[in-house]
Every structure is written in C-alpha cells, then in structure tokens.
CSV table of C-alpha atoms and ligand atoms in Angstrom, one decimal:
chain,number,residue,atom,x,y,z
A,268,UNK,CA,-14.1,8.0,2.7
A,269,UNK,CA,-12.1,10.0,5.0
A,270,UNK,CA,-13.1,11.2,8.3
A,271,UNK,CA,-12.6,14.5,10.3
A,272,UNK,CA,-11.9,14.0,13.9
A,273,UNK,CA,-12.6,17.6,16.2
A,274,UNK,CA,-11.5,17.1,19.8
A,275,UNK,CA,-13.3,19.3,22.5
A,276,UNK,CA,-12.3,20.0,25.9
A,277,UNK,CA,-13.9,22.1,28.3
A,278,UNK,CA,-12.7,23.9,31.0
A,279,UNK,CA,-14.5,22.8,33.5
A,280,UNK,CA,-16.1,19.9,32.2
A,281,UNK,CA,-19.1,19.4,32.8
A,282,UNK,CA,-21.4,16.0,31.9
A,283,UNK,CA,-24.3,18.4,31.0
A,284,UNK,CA,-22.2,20.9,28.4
A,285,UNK,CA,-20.8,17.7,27.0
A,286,UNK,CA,-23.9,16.2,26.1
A,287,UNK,CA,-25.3,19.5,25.0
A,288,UNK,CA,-22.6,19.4,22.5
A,289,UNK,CA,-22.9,16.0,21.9
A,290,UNK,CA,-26.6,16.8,20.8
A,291,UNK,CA,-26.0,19.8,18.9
A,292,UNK,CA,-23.1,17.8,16.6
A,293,UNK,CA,-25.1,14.7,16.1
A,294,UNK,CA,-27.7,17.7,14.7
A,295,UNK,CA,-24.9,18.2,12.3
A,296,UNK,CA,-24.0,15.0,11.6
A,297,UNK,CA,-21.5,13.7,13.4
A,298,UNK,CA,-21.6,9.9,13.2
A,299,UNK,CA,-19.5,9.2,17.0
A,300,UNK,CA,-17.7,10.4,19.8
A,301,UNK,CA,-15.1,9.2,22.1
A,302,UNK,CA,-15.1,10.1,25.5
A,303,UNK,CA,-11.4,12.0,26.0
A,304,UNK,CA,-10.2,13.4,29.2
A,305,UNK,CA,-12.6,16.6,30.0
A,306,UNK,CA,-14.3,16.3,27.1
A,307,UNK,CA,-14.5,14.3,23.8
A,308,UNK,CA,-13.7,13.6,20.0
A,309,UNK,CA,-16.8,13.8,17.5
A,310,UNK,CA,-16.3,11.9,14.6
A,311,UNK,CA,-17.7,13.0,10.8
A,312,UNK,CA,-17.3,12.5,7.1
A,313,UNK,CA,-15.4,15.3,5.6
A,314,UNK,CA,-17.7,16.4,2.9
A,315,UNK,CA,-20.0,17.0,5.7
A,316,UNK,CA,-17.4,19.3,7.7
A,317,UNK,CA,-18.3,22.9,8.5
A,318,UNK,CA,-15.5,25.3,9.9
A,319,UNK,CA,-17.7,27.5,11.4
A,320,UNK,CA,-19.1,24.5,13.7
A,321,UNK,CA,-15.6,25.1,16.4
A,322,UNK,CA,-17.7,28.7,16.7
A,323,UNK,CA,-20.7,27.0,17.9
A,324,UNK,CA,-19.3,24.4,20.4
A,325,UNK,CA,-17.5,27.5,21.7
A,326,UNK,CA,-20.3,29.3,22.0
A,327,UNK,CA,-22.2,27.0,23.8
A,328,UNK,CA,-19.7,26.7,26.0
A,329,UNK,CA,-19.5,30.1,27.1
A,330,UNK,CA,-23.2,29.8,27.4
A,331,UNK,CA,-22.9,27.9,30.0
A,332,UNK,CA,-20.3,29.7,31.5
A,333,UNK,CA,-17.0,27.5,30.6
A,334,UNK,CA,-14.3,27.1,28.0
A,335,UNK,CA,-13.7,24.6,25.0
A,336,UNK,CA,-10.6,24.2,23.4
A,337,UNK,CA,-11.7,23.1,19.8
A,338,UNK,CA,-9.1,21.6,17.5
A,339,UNK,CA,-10.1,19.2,14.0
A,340,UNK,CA,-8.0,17.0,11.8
A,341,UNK,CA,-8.5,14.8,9.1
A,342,UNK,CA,-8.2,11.1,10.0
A,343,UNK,CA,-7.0,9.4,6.5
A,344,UNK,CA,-8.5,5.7,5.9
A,345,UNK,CA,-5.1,4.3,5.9
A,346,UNK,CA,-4.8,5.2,9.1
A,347,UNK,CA,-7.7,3.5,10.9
A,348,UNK,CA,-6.7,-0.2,11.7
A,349,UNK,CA,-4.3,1.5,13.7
A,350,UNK,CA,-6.7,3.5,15.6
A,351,UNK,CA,-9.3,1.0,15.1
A,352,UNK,CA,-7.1,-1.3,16.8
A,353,UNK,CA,-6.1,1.1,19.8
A,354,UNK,CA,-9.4,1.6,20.9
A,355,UNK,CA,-11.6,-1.7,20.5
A,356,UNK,CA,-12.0,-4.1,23.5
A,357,UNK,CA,-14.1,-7.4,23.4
A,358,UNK,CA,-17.9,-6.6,23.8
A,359,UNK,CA,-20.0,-9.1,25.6
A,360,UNK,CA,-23.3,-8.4,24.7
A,361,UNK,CA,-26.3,-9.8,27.3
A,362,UNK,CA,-23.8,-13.1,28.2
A,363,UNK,CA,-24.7,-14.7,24.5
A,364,UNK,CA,-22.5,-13.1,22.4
A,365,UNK,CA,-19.3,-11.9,22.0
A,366,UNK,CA,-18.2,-9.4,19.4
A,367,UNK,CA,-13.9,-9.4,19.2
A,368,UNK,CA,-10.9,-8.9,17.0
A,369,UNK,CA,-8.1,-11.2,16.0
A,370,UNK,CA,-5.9,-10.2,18.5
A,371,UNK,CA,-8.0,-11.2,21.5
A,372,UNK,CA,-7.5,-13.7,23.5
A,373,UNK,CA,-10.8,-14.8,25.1
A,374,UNK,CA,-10.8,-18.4,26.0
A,375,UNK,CA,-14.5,-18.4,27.2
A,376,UNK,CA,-17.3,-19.7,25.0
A,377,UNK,CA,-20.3,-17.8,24.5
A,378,UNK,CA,-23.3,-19.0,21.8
A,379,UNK,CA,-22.2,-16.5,19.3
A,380,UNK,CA,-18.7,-15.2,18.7
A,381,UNK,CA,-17.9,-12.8,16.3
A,382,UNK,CA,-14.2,-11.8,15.7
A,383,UNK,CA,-14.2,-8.9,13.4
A,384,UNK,CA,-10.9,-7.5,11.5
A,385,UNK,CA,-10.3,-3.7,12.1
A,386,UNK,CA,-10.8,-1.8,9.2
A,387,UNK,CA,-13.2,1.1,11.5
A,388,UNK,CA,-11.4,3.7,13.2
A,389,UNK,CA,-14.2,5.3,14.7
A,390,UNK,CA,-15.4,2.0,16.5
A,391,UNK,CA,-15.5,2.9,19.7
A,392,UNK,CA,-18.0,5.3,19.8
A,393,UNK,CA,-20.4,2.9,18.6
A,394,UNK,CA,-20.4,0.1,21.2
A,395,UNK,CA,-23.2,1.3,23.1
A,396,UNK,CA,-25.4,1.0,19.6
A,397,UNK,CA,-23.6,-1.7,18.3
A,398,UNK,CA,-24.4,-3.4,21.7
A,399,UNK,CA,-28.0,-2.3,21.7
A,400,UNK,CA,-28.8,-3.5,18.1
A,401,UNK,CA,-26.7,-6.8,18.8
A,402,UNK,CA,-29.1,-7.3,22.3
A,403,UNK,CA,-32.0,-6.8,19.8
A,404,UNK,CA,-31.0,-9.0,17.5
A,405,UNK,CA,-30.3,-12.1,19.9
A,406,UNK,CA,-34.2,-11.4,21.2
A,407,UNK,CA,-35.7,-11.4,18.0
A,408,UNK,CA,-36.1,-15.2,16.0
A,409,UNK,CA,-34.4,-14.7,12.8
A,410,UNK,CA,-34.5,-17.8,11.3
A,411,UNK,CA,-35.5,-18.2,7.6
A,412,UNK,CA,-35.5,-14.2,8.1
A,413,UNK,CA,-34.5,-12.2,4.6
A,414,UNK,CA,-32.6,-9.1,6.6
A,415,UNK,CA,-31.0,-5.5,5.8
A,416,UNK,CA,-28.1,-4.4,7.7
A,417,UNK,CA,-28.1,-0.6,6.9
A,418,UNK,CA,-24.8,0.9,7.8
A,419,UNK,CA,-23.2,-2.4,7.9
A,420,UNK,CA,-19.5,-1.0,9.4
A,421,UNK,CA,-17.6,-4.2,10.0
A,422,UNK,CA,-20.8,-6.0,9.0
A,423,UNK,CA,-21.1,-7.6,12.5
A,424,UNK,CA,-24.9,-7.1,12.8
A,425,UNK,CA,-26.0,-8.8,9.8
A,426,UNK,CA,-23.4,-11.5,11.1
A,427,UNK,CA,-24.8,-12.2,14.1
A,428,UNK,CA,-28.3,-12.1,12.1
A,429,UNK,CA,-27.1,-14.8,9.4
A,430,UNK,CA,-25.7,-16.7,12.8
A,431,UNK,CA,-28.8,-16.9,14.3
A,432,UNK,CA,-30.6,-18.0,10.6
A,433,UNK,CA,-31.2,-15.9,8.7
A,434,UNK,CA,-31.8,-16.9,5.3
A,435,UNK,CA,-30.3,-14.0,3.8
A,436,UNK,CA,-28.5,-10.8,4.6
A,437,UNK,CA,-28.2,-7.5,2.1
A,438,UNK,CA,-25.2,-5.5,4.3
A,439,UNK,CA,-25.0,-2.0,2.6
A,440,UNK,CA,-22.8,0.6,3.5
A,441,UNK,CA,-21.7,3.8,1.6
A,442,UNK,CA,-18.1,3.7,3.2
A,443,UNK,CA,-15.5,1.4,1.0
A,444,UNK,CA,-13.5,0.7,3.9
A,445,UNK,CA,-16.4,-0.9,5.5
A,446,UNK,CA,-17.5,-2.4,2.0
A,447,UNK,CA,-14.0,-4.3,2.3
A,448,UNK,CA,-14.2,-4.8,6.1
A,449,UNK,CA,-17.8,-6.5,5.9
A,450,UNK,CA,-17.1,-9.0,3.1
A,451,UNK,CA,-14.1,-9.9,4.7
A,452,UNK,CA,-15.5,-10.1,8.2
A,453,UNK,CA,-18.8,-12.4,6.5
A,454,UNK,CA,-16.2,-14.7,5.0
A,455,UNK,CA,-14.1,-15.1,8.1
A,456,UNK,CA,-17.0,-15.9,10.1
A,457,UNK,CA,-18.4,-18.6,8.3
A,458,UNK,CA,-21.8,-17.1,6.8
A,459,UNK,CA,-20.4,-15.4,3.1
A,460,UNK,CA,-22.8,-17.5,1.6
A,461,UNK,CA,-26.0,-16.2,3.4
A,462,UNK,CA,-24.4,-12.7,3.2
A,463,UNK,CA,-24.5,-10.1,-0.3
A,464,UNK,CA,-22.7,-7.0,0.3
A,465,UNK,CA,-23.0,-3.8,-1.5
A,466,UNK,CA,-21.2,-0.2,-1.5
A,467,UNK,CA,-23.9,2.4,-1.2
A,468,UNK,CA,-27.2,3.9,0.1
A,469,UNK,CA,-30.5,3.5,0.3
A,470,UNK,CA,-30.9,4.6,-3.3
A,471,UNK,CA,-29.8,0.6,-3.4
A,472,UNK,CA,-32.8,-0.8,-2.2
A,473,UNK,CA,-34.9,-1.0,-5.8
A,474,UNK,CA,-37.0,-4.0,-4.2
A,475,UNK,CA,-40.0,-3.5,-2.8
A,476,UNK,CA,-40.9,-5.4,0.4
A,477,UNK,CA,-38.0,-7.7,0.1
A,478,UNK,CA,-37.2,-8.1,4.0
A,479,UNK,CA,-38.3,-9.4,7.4
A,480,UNK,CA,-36.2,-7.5,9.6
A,481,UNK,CA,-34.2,-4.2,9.1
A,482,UNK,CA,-31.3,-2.9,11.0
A,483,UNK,CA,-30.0,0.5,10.8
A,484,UNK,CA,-27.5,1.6,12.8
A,485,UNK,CA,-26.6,4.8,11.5
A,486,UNK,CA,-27.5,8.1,12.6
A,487,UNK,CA,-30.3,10.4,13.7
A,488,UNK,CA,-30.3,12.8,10.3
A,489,UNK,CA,-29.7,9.8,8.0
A,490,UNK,CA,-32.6,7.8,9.6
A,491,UNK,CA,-34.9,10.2,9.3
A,492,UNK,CA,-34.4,10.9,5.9
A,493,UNK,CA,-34.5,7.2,4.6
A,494,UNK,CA,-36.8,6.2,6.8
A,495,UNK,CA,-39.6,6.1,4.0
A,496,UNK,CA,-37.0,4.0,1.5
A,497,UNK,CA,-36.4,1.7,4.3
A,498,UNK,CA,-40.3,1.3,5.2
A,499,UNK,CA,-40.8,0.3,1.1
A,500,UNK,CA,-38.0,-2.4,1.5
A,501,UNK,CA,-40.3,-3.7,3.8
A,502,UNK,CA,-42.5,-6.3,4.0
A,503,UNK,CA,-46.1,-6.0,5.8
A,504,UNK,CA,-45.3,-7.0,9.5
A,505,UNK,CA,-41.6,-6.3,9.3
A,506,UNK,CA,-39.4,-5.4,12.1
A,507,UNK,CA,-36.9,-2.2,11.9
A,508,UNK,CA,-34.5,-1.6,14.5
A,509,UNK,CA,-32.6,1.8,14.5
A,510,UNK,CA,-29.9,2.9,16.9
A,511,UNK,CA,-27.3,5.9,16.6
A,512,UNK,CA,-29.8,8.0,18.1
A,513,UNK,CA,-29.2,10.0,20.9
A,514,UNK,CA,-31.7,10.1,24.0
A,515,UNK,CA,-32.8,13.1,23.2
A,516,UNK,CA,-33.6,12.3,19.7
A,517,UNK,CA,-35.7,9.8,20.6
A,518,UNK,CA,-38.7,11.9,19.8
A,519,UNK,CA,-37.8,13.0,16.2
A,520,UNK,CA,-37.2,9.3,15.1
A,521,UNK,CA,-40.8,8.5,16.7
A,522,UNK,CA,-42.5,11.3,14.8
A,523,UNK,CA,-41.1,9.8,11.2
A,524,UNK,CA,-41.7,6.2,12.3
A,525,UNK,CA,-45.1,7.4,13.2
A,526,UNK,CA,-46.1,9.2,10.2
A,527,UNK,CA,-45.3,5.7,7.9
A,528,UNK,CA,-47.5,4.2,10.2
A,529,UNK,CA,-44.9,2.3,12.4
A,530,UNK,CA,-46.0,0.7,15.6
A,531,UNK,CA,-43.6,0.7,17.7
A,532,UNK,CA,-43.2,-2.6,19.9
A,533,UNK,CA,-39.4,-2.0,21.5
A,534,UNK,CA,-37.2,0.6,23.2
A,535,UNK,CA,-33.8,0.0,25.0
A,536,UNK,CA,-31.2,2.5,26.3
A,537,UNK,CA,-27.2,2.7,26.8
A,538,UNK,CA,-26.0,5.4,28.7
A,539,UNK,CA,-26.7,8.3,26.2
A,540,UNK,CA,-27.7,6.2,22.9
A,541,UNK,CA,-31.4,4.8,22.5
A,542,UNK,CA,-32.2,1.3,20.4
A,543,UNK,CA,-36.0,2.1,19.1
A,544,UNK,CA,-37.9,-0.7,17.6
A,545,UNK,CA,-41.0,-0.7,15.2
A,546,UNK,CA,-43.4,-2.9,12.9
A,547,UNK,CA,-44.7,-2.4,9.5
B,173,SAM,C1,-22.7,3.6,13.6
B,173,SAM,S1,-21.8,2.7,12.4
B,173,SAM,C2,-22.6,1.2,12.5
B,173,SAM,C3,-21.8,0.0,12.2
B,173,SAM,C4,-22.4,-1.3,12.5
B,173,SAM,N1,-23.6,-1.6,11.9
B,173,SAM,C5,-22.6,-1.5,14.0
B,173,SAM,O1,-23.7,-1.6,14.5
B,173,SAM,O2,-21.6,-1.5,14.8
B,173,SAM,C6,-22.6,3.5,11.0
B,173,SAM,C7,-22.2,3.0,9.6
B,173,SAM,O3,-23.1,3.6,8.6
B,173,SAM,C8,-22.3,4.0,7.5
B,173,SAM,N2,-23.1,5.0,6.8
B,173,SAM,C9,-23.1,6.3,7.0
B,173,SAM,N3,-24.0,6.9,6.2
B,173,SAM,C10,-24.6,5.9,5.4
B,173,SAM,C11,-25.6,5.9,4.4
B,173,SAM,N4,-26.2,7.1,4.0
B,173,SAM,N5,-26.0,4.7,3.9
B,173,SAM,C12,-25.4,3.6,4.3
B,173,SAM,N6,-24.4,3.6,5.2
B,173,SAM,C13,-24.0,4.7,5.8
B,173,SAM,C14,-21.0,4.4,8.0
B,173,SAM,O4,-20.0,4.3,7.0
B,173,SAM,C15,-20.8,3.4,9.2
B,173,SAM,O5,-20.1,2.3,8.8
C-alpha cells in the first residue's frame, strides 16, 4: 500500500498550532507524524488522501494567526527501507526490552531483544505507541495467553507477546509490506511457530471469543470503528490494549469501550499519544 507523506511548516511554529493540526489530521486519518524542523510530516494511506485537507491545515493556521507551508508527495513502498532505515533508533522500553534493527550495534543485554528488519517507513512516528503498548505488554503475564496483534507493522508486539509465552499469536495487518515484514521478523526472532500471520482486517476475525489479550495499535478512526469486532474476538475477562490515540482522543475511545461494556483497568501516556487499557 502506498503512503502519502504532507509536510507542514509554520511560520511561527508554535507547539499548540502543531498539535491542533496534529488532532485535526488524525480526525482524517492520518496514521503518524514526524516531528520536522517548525513543524511536521503526517503520514496516510493514499486512498484515504483528500486535496482539499492543505486548505484546512492552512486555515487553521491563519486562525491562529501564523503561516503553514503545505506540500504532499507520495511515498512508494519500494522506497521505505530506505527511509525506514534513516529514521529508526534502538528503543529501550522500561529497562526490559529492547526493540532494534540489524544494523545496530548494542552490546548490552536486556530480557527481551527484538531486532526487527525495516520494511516500515513511517516508523518513527509510532515509537511513543509502540513503546506504550510494548511497556503494557511486559506488565501484563502472557503466558499460555492466545493473543491478537491488530495492526501488527513489523509484527514486534505480538513478538514480544509470544516472547513472554504466549501460546499463540494471530498478527493481522492490512498493509503487505508489513504482512512480509511481520513473518519475516517472527521467523528471525525465534517464535514463527507460536506466530500465524494474515493480510487483512478485522473482517478476519470469524472466531468468536478466541483470545486472552488484544493489541491494537492502530488509530483513533479505525479503533473506534472495529471496536465491537474486536470485543466479539474476545473472550469474557479479556484484556485489549489500544494505542495510536492522541491525548485528546482519549475521550472518544472511552465512550466506544464504554458502550461494549469495557471496564477499563489501565491508562499510560507518552508525550502526545495515550496507551488505554480495558477488560471484557
Ligand atoms: C501504528 S502502526 C503499529 C505497528 C506496530 N503494531 C507497533 O506497535 O509498532 C499501525 C499498523 O496498522 C496497520 N493498519 C492500518 N489500518 C489497518 C486495519 N484496518 N486493519 C489492520 N491493520 C491496519 C498499518 O498498516 C500499520 O502497520
């Protein structure tokens, strides 16, 4: 699936106009964004691309009395290990884990490591909700666990699930790239045969309460829409961790979660990105 990358910069930048139009493309569904010099890059899949959106981030802009330079181009899937690879640094999540690629060089040993091969060029973005669902994870006892990995990327969170033992990890995620990425990335790091990965949505998950714990990393419009197909897939007294969800989204996951009866039992924060956890 190919991407479409719109880079915004504001004159002046400002923290709160950035965020303002952080929020209002998340609304639109961008996946990520990049912090850039005086402003940032937003990150979304190209059938979901709207011309008219440059209008609005300008607009807001002015609102608040500044400028943004708004400029979009496509980011082809060949391209990404290259950009994949020009962005990512080693993530350390809560001293127990570290989440790396091959060409790293860390010598020091943490419980889990996870080296991942770049196939994601939008991963950036997503290390504060990588890094909050990965904190979860290594808090939660997932051994024996049956677990979803929803949006599995590079497949890293259902890896570090099936590392701590799981029993069994369905990683779905609608992007081929990632497809590729997460059954090479389950292979390499030892837990392929715990690990069944798919290329799709939640139209994949046929099987009522089939698992323990659910992860789903993806984003605010997406969660709230599958929400209820997620809920059937689980079992009574499940767990379901979300992230990709902006602070100030917070509330709208919580109104879903609450009308299928979630209870939530966990929240968790990284600079602007929230980690929300609830039971069945
Ligand atoms: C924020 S990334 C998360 C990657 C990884 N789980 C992590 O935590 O780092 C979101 C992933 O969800 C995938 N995705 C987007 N829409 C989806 C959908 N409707 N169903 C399944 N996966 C989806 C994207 O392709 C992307 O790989």
């Amino acid at each position: 699936m190919d991407y479409i990358e719109l880079k915004v910069s504001l004159t002046p930048y400002s923290q709160e106009l950035a965020d303002v139009l952080v929020a209002e493309l998340a609304d639109a569904g961008f996946e990520s964004f990049d912090d850039i010099e005086n402003g940032f890059n937003g990150y979304i899949q190209e059938n979901l691309f709207k011309d008219d959106i440059a209008n609005t981030v300008r607009q807001v802009a002015q609102d608040f009395g500044a400028t943004a330079a708004v400029a979009h181009s496509k980011i082809v899937s060949q391209n990404w290990n290259a950009v994949w690879e020009s962005n990512f640094e080693p993530i350390v999540v809560d001293d127990e884990c570290i989440l790396l690629a091959h060409f790293h060089n860390v010598d020091k040993p943490y419980k889990y490591r996870i080296v991942m091969e770049p196939k994601m060029a939008f991963g950036t973005g997503h290390h504060e909700t990588t890094y909050l669902m990965a904190s979860g994870i290594l808090k939660h006892n997932c051994a024996g666990k049956t677990v979803l990995d929803m949006g599995t990327g590079t497949g890293v969170l259902g890896i570090l699930a099936a590392m701590k033992g799981a029993k069994e990890v369905d990683a779905i995620d609608i992007d081929t790239w990632s497809y590729e990425s997460a059954l090479e990335n389950a292979a390499f790091n030892g837990v392929a045969d715990r690990t069944n990965v798919f290329c799709g949505n939640a139209a994949l998950l046929t099987t009522p309460e089939k698992y323990d714990l659910v992860l789903a990393n993806i984003n605010r419009n997406i969660l709230i829409n599958d929400m209820p197909t997620y809920y059937r897939s689980m079992k009574p007294g499940a767990t379901i961790f979300f992230s990709g969800i902006l602070l100030e989204d917070i509330p709208a996951i919580e109104v879903s979660a609450a009308a299928l009866r979630l209870k939530k039992v966990g929240e968790n924060r990284r600079n602007k990105w929230a980690f929300l956890a609830f039971e069945k």
